[in-house]
PDB file of C-alpha atoms in Angstrom:
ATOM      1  CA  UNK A 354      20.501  -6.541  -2.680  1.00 88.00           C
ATOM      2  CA  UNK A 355      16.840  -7.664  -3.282  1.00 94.00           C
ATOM      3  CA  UNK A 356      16.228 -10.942  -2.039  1.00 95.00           C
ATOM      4  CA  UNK A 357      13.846 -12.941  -3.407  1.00 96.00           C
ATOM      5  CA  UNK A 358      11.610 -15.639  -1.317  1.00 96.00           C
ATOM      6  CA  UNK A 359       8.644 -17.919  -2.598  1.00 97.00           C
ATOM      7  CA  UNK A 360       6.597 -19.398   0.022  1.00 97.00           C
ATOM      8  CA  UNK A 361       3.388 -20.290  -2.306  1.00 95.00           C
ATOM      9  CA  UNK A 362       4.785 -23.801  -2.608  1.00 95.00           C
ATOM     10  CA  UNK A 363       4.019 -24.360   1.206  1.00 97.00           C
ATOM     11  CA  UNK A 364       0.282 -22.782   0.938  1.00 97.00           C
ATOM     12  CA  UNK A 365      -1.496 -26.118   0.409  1.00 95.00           C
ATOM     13  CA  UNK A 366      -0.064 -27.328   3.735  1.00 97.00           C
ATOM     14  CA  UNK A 367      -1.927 -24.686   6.089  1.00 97.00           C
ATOM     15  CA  UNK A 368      -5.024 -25.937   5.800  1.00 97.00           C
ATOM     16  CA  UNK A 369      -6.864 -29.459   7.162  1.00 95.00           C
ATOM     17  CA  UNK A 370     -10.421 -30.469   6.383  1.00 92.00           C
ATOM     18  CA  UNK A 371     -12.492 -27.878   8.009  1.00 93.00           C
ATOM     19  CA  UNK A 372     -10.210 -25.349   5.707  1.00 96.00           C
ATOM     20  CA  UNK A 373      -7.833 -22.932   6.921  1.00 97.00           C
ATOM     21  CA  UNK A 374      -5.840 -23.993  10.097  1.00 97.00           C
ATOM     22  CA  UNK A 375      -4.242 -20.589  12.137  1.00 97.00           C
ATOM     23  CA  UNK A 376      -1.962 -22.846  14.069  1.00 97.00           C
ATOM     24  CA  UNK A 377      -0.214 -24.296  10.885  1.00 98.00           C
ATOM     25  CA  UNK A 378       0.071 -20.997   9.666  1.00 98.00           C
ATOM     26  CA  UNK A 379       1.816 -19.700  12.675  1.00 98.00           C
ATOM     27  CA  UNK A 380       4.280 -22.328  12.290  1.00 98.00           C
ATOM     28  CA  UNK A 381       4.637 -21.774   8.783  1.00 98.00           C
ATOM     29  CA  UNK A 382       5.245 -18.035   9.279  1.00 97.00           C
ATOM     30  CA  UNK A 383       7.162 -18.372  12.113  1.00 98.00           C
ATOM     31  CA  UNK A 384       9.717 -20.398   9.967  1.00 97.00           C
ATOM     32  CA  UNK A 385       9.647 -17.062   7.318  1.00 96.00           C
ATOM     33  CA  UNK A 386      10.945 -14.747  10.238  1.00 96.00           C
ATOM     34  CA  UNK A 387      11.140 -15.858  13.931  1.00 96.00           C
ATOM     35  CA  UNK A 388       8.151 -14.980  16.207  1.00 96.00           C
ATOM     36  CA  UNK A 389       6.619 -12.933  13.930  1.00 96.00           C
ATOM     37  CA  UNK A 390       2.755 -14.272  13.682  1.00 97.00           C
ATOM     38  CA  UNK A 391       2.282 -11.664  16.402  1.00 96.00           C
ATOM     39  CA  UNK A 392       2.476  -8.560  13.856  1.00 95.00           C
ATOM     40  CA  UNK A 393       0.103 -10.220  11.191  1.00 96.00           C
ATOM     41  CA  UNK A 394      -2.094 -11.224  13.772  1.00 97.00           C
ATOM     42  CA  UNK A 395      -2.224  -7.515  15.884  1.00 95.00           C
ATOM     43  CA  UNK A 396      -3.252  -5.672  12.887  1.00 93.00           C
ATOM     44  CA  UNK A 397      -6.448  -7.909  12.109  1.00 95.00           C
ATOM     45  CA  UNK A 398      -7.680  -8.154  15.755  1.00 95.00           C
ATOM     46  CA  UNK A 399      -7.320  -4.044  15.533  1.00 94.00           C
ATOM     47  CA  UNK A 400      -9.558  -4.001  12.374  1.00 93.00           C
ATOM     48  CA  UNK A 401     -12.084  -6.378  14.313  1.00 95.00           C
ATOM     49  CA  UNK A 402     -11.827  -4.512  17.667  1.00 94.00           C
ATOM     50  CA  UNK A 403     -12.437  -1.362  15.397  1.00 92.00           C
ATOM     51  CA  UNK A 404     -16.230  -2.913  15.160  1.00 91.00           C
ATOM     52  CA  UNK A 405     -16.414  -2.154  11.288  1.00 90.00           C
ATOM     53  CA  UNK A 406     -15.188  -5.958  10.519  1.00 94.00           C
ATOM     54  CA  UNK A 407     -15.145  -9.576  11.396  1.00 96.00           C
ATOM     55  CA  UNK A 408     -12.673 -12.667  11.090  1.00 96.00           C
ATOM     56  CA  UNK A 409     -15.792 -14.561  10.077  1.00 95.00           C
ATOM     57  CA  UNK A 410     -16.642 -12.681   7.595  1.00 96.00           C
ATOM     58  CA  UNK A 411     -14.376 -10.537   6.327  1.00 95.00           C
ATOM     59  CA  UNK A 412     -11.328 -12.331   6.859  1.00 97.00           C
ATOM     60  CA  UNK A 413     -11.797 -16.105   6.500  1.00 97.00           C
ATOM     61  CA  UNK A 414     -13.931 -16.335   3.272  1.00 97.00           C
ATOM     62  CA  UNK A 415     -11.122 -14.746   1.471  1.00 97.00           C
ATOM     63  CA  UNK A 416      -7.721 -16.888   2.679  1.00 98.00           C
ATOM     64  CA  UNK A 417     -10.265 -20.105   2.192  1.00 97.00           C
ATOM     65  CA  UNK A 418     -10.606 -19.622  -1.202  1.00 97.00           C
ATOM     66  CA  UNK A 419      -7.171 -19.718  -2.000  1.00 97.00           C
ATOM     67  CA  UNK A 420      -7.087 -23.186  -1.803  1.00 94.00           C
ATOM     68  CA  UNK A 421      -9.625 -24.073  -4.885  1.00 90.00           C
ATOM     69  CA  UNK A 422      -8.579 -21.119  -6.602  1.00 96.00           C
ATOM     70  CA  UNK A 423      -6.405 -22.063 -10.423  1.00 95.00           C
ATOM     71  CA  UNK A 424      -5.165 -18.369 -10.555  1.00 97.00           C
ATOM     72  CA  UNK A 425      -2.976 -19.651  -7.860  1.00 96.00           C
ATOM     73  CA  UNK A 426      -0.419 -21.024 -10.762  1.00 96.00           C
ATOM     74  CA  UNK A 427      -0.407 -18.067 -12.596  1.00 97.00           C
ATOM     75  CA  UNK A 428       0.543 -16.090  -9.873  1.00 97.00           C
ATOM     76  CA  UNK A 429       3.428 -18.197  -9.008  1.00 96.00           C
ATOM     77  CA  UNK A 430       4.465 -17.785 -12.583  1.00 96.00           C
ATOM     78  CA  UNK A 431       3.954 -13.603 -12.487  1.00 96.00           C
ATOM     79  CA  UNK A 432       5.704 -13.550  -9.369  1.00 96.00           C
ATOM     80  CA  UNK A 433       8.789 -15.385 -11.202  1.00 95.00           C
ATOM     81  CA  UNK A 434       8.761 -12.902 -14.126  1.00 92.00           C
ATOM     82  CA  UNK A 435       8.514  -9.563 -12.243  1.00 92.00           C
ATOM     83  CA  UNK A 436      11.550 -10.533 -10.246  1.00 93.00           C
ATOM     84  CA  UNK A 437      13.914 -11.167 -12.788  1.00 90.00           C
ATOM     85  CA  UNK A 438      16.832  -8.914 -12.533  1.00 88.00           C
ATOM     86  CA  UNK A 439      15.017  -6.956 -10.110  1.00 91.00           C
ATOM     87  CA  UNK A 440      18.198  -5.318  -8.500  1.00 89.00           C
ATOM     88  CA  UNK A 441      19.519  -4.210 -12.127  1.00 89.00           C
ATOM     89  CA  UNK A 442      16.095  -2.237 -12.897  1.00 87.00           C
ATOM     90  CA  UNK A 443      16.155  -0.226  -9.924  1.00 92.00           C
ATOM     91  CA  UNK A 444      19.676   1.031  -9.835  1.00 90.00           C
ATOM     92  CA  UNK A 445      19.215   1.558 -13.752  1.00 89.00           C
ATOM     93  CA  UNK A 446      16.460   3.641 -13.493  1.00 90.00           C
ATOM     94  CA  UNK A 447      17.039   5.069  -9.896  1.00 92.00           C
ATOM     95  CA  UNK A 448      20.732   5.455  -9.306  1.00 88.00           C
ATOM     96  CA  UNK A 449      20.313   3.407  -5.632  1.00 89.00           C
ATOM     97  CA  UNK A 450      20.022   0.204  -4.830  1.00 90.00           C
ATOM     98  CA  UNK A 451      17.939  -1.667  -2.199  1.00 94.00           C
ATOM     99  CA  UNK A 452      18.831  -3.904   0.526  1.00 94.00           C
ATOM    100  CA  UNK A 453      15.274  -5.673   1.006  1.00 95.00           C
ATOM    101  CA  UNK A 454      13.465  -9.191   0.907  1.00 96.00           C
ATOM    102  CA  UNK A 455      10.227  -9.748  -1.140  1.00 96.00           C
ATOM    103  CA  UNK A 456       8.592 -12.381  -0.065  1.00 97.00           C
ATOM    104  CA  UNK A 457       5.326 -14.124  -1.770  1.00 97.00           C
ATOM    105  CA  UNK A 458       3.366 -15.614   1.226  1.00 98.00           C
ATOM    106  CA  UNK A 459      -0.274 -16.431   2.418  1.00 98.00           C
ATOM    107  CA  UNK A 460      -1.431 -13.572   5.081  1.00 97.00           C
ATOM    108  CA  UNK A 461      -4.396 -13.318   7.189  1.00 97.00           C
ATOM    109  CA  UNK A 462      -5.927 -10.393   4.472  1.00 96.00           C
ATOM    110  CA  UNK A 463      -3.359  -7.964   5.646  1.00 93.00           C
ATOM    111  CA  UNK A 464      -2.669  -6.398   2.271  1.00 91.00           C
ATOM    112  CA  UNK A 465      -2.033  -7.405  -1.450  1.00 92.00           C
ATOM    113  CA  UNK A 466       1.402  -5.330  -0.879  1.00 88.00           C
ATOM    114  CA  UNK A 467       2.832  -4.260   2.722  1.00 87.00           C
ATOM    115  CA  UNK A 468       6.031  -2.872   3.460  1.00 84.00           C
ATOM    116  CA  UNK A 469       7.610  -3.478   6.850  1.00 89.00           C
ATOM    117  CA  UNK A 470       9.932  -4.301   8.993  1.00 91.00           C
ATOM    118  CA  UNK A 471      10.620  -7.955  10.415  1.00 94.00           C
ATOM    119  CA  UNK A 472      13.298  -8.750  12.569  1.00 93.00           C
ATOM    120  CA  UNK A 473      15.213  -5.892  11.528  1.00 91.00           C
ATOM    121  CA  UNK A 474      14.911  -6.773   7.816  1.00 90.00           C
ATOM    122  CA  UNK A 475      13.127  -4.226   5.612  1.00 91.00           C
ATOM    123  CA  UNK A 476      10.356  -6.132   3.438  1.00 93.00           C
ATOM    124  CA  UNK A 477       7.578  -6.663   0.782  1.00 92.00           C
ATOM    125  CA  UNK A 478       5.241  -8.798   1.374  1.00 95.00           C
ATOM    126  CA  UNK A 479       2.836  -9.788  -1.398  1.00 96.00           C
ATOM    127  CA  UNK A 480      -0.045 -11.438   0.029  1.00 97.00           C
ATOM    128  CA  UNK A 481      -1.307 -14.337  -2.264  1.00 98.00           C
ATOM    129  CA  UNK A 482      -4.950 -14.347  -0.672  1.00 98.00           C
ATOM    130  CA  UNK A 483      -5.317 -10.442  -1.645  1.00 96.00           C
ATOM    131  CA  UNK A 484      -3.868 -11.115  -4.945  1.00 95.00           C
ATOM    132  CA  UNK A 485      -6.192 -13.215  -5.805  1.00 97.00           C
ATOM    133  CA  UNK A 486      -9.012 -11.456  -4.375  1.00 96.00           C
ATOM    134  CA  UNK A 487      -8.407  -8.498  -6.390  1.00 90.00           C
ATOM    135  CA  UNK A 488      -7.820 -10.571  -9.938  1.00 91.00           C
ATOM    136  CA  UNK A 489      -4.132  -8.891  -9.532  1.00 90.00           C
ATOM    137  CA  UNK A 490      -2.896 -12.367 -10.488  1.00 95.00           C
ATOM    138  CA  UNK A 491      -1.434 -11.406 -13.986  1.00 94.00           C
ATOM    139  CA  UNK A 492       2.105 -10.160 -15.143  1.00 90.00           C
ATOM    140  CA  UNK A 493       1.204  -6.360 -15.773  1.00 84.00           C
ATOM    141  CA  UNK A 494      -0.920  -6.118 -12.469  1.00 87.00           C
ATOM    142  CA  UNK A 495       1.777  -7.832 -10.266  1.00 91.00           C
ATOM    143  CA  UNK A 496       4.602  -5.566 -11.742  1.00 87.00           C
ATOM    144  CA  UNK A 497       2.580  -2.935 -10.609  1.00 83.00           C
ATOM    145  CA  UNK A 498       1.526  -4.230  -7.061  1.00 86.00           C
ATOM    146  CA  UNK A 499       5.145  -5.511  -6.765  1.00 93.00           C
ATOM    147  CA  UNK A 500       7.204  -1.996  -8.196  1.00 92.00           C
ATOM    148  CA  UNK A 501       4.720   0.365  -5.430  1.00 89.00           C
ATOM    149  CA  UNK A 502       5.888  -1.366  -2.423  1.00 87.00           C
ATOM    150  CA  UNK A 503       9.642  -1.225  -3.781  1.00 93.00           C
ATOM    151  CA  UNK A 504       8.610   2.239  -4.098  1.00 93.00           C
ATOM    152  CA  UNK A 505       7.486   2.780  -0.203  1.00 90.00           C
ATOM    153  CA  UNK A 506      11.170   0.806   0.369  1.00 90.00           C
ATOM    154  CA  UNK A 507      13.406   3.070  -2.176  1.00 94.00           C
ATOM    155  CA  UNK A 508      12.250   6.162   0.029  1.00 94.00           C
ATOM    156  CA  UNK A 509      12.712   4.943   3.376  1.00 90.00           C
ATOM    157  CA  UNK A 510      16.258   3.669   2.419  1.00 92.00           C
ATOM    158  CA  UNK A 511      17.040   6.735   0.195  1.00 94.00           C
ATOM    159  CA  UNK A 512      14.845   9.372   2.118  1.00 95.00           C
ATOM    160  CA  UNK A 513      12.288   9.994   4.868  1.00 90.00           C
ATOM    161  CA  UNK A 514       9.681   7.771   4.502  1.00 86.00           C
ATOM    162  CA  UNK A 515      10.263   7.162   8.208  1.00 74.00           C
ATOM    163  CA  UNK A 516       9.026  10.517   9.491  1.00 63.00           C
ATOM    164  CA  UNK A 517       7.333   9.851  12.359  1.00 49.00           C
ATOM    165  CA  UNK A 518       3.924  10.747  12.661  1.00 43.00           C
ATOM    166  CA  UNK A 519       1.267  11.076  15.246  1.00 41.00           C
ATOM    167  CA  UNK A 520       0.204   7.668  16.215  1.00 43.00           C
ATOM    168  CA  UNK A 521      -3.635   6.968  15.377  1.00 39.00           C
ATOM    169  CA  UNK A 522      -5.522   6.947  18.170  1.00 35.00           C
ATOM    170  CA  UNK A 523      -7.168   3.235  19.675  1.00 34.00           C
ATOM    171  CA  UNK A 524     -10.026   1.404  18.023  1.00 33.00           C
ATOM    172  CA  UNK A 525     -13.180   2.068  19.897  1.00 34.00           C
ATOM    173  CA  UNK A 526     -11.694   5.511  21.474  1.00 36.00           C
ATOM    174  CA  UNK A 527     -12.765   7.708  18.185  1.00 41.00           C
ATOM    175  CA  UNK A 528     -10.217  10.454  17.038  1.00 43.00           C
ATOM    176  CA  UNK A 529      -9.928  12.519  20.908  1.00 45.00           C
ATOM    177  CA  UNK A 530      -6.166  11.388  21.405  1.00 58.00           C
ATOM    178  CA  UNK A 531      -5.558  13.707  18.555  1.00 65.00           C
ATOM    179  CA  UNK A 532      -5.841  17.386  17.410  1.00 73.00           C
ATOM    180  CA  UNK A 533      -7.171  18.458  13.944  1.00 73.00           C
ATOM    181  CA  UNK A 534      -4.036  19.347  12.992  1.00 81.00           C
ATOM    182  CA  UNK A 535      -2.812  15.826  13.946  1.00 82.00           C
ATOM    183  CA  UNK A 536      -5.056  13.760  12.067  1.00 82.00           C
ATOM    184  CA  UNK A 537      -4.610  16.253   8.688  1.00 87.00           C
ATOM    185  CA  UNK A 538      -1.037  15.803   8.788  1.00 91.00           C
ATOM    186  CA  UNK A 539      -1.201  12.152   9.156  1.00 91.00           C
ATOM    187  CA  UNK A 540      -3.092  11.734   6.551  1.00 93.00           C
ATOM    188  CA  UNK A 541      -1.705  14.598   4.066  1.00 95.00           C
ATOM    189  CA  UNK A 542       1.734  12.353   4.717  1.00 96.00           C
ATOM    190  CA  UNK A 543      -0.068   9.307   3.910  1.00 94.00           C
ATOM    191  CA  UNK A 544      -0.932  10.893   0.836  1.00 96.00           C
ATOM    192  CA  UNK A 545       2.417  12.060   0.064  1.00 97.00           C
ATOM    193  CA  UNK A 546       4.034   8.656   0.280  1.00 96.00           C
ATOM    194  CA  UNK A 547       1.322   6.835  -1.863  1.00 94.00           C
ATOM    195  CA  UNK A 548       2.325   9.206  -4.635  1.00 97.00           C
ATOM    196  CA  UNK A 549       6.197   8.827  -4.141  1.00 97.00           C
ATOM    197  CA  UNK A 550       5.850   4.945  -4.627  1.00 94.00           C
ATOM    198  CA  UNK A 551       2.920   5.472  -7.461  1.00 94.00           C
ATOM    199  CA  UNK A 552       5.479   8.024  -8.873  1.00 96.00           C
ATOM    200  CA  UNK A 553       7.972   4.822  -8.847  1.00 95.00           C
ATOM    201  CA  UNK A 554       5.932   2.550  -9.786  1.00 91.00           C
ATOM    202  CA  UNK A 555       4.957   4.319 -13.275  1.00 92.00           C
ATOM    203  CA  UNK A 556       8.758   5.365 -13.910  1.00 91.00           C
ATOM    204  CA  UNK A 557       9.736   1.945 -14.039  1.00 88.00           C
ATOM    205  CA  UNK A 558       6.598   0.625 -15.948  1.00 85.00           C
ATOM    206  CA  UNK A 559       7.510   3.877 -18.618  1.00 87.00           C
ATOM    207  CA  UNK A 560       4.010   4.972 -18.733  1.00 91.00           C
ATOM    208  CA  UNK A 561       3.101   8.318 -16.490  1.00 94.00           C
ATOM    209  CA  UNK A 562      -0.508   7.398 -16.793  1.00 93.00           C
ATOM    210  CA  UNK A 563      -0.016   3.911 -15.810  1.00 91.00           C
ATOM    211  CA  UNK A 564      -2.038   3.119 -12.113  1.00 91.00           C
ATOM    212  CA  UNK A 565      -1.963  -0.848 -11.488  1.00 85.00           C
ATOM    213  CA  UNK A 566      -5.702  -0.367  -9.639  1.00 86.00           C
ATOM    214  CA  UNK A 567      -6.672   0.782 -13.080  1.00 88.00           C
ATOM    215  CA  UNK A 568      -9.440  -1.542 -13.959  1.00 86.00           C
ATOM    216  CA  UNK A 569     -12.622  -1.000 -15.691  1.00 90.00           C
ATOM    217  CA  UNK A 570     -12.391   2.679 -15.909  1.00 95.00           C
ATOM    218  CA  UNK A 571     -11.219   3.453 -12.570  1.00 95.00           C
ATOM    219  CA  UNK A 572      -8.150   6.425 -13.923  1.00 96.00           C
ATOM    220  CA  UNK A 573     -10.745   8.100 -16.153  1.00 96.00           C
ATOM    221  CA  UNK A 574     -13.116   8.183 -13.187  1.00 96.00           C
ATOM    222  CA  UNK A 575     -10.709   9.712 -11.043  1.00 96.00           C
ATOM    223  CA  UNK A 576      -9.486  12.198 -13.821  1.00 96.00           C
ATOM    224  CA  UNK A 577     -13.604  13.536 -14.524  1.00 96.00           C
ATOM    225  CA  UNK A 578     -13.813  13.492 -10.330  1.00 95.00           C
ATOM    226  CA  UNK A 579     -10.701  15.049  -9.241  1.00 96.00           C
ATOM    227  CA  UNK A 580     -12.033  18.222  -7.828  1.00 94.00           C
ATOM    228  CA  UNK A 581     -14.791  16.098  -5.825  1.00 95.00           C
ATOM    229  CA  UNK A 582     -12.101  13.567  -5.019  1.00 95.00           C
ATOM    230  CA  UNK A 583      -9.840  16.482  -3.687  1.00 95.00           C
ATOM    231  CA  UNK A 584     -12.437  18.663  -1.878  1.00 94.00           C
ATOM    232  CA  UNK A 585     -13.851  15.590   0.176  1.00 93.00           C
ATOM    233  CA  UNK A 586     -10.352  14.437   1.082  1.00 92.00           C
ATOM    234  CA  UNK A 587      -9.677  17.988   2.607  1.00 92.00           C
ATOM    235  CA  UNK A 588     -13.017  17.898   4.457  1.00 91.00           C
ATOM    236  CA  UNK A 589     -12.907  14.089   5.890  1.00 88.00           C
ATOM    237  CA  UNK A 590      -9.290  14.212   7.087  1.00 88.00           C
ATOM    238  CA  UNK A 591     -10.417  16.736   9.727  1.00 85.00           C
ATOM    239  CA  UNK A 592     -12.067  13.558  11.420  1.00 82.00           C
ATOM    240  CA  UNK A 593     -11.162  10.318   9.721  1.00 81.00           C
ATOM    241  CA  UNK A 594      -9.691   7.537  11.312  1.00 83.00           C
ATOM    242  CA  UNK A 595      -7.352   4.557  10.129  1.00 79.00           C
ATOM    243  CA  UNK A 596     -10.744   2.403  10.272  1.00 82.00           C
ATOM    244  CA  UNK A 597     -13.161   4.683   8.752  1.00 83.00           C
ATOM    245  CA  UNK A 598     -11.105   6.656   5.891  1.00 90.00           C
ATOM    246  CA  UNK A 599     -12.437   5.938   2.714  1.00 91.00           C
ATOM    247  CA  UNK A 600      -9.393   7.076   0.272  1.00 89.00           C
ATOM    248  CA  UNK A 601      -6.334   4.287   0.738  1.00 90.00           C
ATOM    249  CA  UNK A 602      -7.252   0.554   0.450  1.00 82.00           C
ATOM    250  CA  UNK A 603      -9.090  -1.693  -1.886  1.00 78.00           C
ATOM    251  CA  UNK A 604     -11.411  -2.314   1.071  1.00 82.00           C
ATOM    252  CA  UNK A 605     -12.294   1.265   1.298  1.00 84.00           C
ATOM    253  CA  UNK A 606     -15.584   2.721  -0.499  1.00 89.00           C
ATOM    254  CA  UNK A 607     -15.165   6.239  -1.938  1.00 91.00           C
ATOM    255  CA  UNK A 608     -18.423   6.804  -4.385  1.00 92.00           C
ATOM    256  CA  UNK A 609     -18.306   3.560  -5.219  1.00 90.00           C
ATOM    257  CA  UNK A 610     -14.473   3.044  -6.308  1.00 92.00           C
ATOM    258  CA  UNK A 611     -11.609   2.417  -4.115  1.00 89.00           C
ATOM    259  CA  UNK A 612      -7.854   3.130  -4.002  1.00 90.00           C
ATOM    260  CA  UNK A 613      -8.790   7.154  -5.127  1.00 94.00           C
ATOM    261  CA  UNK A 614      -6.387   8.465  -2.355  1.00 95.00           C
ATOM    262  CA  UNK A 615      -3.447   7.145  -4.656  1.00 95.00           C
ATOM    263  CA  UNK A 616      -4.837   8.897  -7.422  1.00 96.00           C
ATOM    264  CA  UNK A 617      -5.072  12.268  -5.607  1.00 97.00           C
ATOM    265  CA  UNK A 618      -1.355  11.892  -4.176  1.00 96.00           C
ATOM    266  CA  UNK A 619       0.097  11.121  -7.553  1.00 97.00           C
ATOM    267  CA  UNK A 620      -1.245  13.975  -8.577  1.00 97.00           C
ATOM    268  CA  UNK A 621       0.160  15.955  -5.695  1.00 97.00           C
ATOM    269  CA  UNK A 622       3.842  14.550  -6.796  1.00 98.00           C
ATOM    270  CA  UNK A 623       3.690  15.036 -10.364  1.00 97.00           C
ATOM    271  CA  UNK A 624       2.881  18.367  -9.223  1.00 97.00           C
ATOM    272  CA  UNK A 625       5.806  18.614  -7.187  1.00 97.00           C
ATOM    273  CA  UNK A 626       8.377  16.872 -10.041  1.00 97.00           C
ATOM    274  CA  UNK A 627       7.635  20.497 -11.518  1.00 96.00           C
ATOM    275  CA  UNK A 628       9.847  22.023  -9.013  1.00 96.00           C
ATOM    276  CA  UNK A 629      11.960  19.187  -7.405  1.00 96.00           C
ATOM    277  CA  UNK A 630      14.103  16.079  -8.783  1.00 95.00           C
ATOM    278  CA  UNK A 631      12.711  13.333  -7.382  1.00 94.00           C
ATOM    279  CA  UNK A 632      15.478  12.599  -5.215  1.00 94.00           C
ATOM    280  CA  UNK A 633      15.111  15.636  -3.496  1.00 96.00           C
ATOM    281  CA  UNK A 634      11.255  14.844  -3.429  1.00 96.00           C
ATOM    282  CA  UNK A 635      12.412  11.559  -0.850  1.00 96.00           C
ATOM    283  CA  UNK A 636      14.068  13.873   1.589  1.00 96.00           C
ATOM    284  CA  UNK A 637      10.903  16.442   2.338  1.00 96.00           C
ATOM    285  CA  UNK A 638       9.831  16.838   5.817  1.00 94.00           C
ATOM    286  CA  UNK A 639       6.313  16.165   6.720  1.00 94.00           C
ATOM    287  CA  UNK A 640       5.826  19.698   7.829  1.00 94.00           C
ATOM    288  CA  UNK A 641       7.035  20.864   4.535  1.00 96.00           C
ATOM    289  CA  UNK A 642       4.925  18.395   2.661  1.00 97.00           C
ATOM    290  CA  UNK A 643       2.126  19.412   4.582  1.00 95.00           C
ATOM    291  CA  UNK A 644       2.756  23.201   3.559  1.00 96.00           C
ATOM    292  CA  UNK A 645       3.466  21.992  -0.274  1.00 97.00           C
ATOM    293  CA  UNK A 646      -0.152  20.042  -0.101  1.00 95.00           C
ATOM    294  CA  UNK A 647      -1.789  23.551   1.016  1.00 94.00           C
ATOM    295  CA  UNK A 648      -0.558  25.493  -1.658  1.00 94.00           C
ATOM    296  CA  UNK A 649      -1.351  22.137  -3.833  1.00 95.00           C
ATOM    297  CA  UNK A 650      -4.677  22.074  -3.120  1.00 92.00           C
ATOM    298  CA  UNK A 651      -5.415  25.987  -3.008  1.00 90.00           C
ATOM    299  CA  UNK A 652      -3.783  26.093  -7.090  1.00 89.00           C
ATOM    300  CA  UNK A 653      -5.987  22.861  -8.424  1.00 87.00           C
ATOM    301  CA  UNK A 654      -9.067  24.148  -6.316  1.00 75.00           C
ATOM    302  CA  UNK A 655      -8.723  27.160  -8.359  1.00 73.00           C
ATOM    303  CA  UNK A 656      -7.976  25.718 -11.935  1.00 67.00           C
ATOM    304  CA  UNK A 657     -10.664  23.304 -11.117  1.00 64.00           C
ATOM    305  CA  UNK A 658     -13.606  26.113 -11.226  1.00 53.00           C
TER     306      UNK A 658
END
């Protein structure tokens, strides 16, 4: 069962006169899911120990201007919409249902959409200062933002999202702690799974073409740049990191666009859907993923020439 939880009424409260306040918003998570600040929390300080970011400046300006922002209201009012008979869509569409909360909150900038695991509790978290960041405040946007992470959820509960990779290695330490093979599988897996829940995402929209980061141009860009998109990805994964990748994240800079990683990976599973249901799709290996991407990416490099 998909349960649904609003926090956005309680936003206004976290912040005082000198704007936002961390210690009421500690609280106020804290009440969402027991002692459980700490993971929001962990992940920025990594992105600021990283060097490429600060809480000043990265961070803070962004969750501030929640509070003057209008869009807030029509947010609330998407959010209410995209839920509606939420459970029914997915088992319609998907044969399985999902045992999951999705929870519309204020983070600290940790992601418009995040799946996760709190307390034992799989969730979505839709993070209203990212949301409104990104102008992702409207009804056909949020079903999109909102339908990918249920997409990240439907394959960990219905196949092996969970595979575990090789753990990135420590901000400040580079990529040593890991081979070349390590970090290319890491990040061919990443790949994989932003297509599964893209793949999602557009079946329950009804529109293969549909990408909810598709805003002034940015799918038609991607189509006329696929073979650059696709040759750089094979080349930087050799050496990337989690904080200097340039393919999965709004935040990320990849010839001027972001998000293109999800592009290339839905690409790599519409290419698979020609040989495997998608339920069989959920249940691939990494290693066997990995070996699917090679033979992926040898076939388009050659149609692309």
């Amino acid at each position: 069962m998909i349960k649904i939880m609003d926090t956005s009424g309680q936003i206004a409260g976290l912040f005082d006169d000198t704007g936002f306040c961390c210690d009421k918003w500690r609280a106020y998570i804290n009440s969402i899911y027991e002692d459980s600040s700490h993971i929001f929390e962990e992940e920025v300080k990594a992105y600021i120990d990283s060097g490429q970011y600060t809480w000043e400046k990265d961070f803070l300006p962004v969750i501030n201007a929640v509070r003057s922002n209008p869009a807030l209201d029509v947010l609330r009012q998407s959010f209410v919409v995209v839920t509606d008979e939420l459970n029914q869509r997915v088992a319609e569409k998907f044969g399985g249902e999902l045992d999951i909360d999705v929870v519309l909150y204020l983070g600290l900038c940790n992601a418009a959409g995040w799946v996760t695991s709190i307390n034992g509790n799989d969730t979505v978290l839709l993070g209203v200062e990212k949301i409104l960041e990104l102008g992702w405040q409207g009804i056909h946007a949020m079903y999109g933002l909102l339908y990918h992470e249920l997409g990240h959820a439907y394959h960990a509960q219905h196949g092996a999202f969970r595979e575990d990779m090789p753990e990135e290695s420590a901000p400040g330490q580079g990529v040593s702690g890991q081979s070349a093979d390590e970090r290319r599988n890491r990040f061919i897996w990443q790949l994989f799974t932003e297509g599964i829940a893209m793949y999602f995402e557009q079946a329950l929209v009804g529109d293969f073409s549909y990408y909810h980061q598709d805003i002034g141009g940015w799918r038609d860009w991607c189509e006329a740049h696929f073979a650059q998109i696709l040759s750089d990805f094979n080349r930087d994964i050799e050496t990337a990191t989690q904080y200097d990748q340039r393919y999965f994240g709004d935040w990320c800079d990849y010839c001027g666009h972001s998000d293109v990683g999800y592009y290339l990976g839905t690409e790599f599973v519409h290419h698979l859907r020609k040989t495997y249901p998608f339920a069989e799709l959920l249940w691939l290996d990494k290693q066997t993923v990995c070996n699917l991407y090679a033979e992926f990416a040898q076939i388009s490099q050659a149609g692309c020439k």
